[in-house]
GROMACS .gro file of C-alpha atoms in nm:
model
  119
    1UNK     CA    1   7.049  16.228  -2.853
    2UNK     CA    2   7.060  16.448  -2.537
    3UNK     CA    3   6.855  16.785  -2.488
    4UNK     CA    4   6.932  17.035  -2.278
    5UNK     CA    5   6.686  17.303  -2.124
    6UNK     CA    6   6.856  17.520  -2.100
    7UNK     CA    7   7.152  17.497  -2.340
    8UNK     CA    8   7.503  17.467  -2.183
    9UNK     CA    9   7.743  17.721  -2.286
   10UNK     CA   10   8.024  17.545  -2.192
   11UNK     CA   11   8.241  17.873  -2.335
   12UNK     CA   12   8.127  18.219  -2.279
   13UNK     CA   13   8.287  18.479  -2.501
   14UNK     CA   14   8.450  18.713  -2.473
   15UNK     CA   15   8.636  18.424  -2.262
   16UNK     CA   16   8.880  18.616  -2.003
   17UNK     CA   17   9.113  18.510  -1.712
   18UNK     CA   18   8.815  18.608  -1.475
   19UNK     CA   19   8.550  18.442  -1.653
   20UNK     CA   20   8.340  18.253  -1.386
   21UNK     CA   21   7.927  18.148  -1.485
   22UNK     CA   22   7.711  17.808  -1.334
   23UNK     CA   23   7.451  17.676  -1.545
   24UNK     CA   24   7.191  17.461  -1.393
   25UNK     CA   25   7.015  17.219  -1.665
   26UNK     CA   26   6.762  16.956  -1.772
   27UNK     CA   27   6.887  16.712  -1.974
   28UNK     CA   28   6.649  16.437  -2.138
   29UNK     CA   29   6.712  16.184  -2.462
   30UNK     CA   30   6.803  15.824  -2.522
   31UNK     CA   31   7.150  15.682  -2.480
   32UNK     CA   32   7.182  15.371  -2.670
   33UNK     CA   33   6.826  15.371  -2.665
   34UNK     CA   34   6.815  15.377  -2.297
   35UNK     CA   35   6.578  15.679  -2.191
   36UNK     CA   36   6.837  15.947  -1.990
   37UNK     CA   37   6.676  16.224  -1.730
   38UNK     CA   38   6.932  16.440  -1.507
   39UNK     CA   39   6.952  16.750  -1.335
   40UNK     CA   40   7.291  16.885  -1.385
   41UNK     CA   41   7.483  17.161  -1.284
   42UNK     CA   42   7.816  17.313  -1.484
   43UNK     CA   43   8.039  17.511  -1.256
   44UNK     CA   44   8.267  17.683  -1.531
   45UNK     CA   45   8.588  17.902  -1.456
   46UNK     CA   46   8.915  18.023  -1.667
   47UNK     CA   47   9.151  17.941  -1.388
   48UNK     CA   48   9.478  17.975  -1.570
   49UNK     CA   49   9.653  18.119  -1.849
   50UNK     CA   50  10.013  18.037  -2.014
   51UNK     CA   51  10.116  17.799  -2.337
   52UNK     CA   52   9.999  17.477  -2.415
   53UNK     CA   53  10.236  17.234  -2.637
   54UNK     CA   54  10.079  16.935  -2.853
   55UNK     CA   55  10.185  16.757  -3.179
   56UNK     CA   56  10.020  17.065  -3.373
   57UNK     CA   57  10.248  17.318  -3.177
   58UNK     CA   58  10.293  17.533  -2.912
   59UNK     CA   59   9.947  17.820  -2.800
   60UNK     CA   60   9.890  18.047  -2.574
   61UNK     CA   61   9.600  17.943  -2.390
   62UNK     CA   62   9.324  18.014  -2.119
   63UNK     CA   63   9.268  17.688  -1.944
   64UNK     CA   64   8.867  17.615  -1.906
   65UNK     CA   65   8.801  17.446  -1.562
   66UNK     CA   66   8.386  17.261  -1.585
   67UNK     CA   67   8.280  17.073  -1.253
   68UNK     CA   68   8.002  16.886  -1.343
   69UNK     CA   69   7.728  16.734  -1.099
   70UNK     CA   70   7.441  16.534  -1.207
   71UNK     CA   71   7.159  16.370  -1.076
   72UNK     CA   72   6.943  16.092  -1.209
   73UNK     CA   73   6.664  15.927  -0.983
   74UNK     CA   74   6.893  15.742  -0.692
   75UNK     CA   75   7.250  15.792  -0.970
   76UNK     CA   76   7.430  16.094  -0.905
   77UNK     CA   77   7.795  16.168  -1.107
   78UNK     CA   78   8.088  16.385  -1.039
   79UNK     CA   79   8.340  16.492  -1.292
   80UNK     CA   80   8.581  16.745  -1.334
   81UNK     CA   81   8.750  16.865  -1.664
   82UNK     CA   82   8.979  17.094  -1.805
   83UNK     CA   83   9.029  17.266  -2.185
   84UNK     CA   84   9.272  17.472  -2.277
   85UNK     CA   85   9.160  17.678  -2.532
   86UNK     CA   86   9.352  17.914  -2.778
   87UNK     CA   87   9.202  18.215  -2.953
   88UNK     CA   88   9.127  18.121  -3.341
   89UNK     CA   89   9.200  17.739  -3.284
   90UNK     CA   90   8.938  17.735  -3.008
   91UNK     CA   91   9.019  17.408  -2.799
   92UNK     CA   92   9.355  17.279  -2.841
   93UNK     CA   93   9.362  17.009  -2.569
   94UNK     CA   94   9.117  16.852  -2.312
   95UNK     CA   95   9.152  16.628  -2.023
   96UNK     CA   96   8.823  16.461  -1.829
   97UNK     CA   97   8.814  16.310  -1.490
   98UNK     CA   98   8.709  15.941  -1.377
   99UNK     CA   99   8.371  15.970  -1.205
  100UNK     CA  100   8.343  16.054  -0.865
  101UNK     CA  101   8.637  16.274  -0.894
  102UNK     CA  102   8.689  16.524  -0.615
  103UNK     CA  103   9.082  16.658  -0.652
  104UNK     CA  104   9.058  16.918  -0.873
  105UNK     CA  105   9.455  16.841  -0.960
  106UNK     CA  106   9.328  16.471  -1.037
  107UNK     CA  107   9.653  16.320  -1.182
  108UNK     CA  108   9.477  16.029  -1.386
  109UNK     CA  109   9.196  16.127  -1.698
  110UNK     CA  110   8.976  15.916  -1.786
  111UNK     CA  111   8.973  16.099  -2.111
  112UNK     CA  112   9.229  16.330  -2.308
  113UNK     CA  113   9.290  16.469  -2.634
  114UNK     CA  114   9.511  16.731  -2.825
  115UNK     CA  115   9.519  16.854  -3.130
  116UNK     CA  116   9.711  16.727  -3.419
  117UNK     CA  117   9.792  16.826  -3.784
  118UNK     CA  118   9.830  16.592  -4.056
  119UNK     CA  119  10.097  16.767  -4.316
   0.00000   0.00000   0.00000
């Protein structure tokens, strides 16, 4: 369980095409019972609109760009992510970075997802 202080609103609505905000944050807990302290800053942007298509069909989308820095003791982590979110499904796909990632157009995730209905 990870706190944050304070929270991370990693959307802001009403969510726009110009929607830009930076969030700098404490965040304490346990990870598999490990004790976790970082500083971390979220630099969050809409930088693109259009349609998205996954298994659960085709929406129009903002795409949600988060560049993530933290910093704990000597450790320090980059990532970058995107999330392409659709008005009343909220996000309909996702893709994280590797750590360390500095293209922004990184062409491998180290994560993805997308949403799917089950009929």
């Amino acid at each position: 369980l990870i706190t944050y202080d304070p929270p991370v609103d990693v959307v802001r609505f009403p969510l726009t095409p110009t929607s830009r905000w930076t969030i700098e944050t404490r965040a304490e807990g346990r990870v598999q019972h490990v004790a976790f302290n970082a500083d971390e800053t979220y630099e969050i942007a809409v930088d693109g609109t259009g349609d998205v298509v996954v298994p659960a069909g085709r929406f129009p989308v903002l795409r949600v760009r988060t560049v993530l820095d933290r910093s704990a003791g000597p450790l320090s982590d980059h990532r970058i992510s995107y999330a392409w979110v659709a008005e009343c499904w909220g996000r309909v796909a996702y893709a994280g970075s590797a750590a360390n990632e500095t293209n922004l157009l990184f062409t491998t995730a180290e994560q993805y997802w997308r949403l799917t209905l089950r009929e």
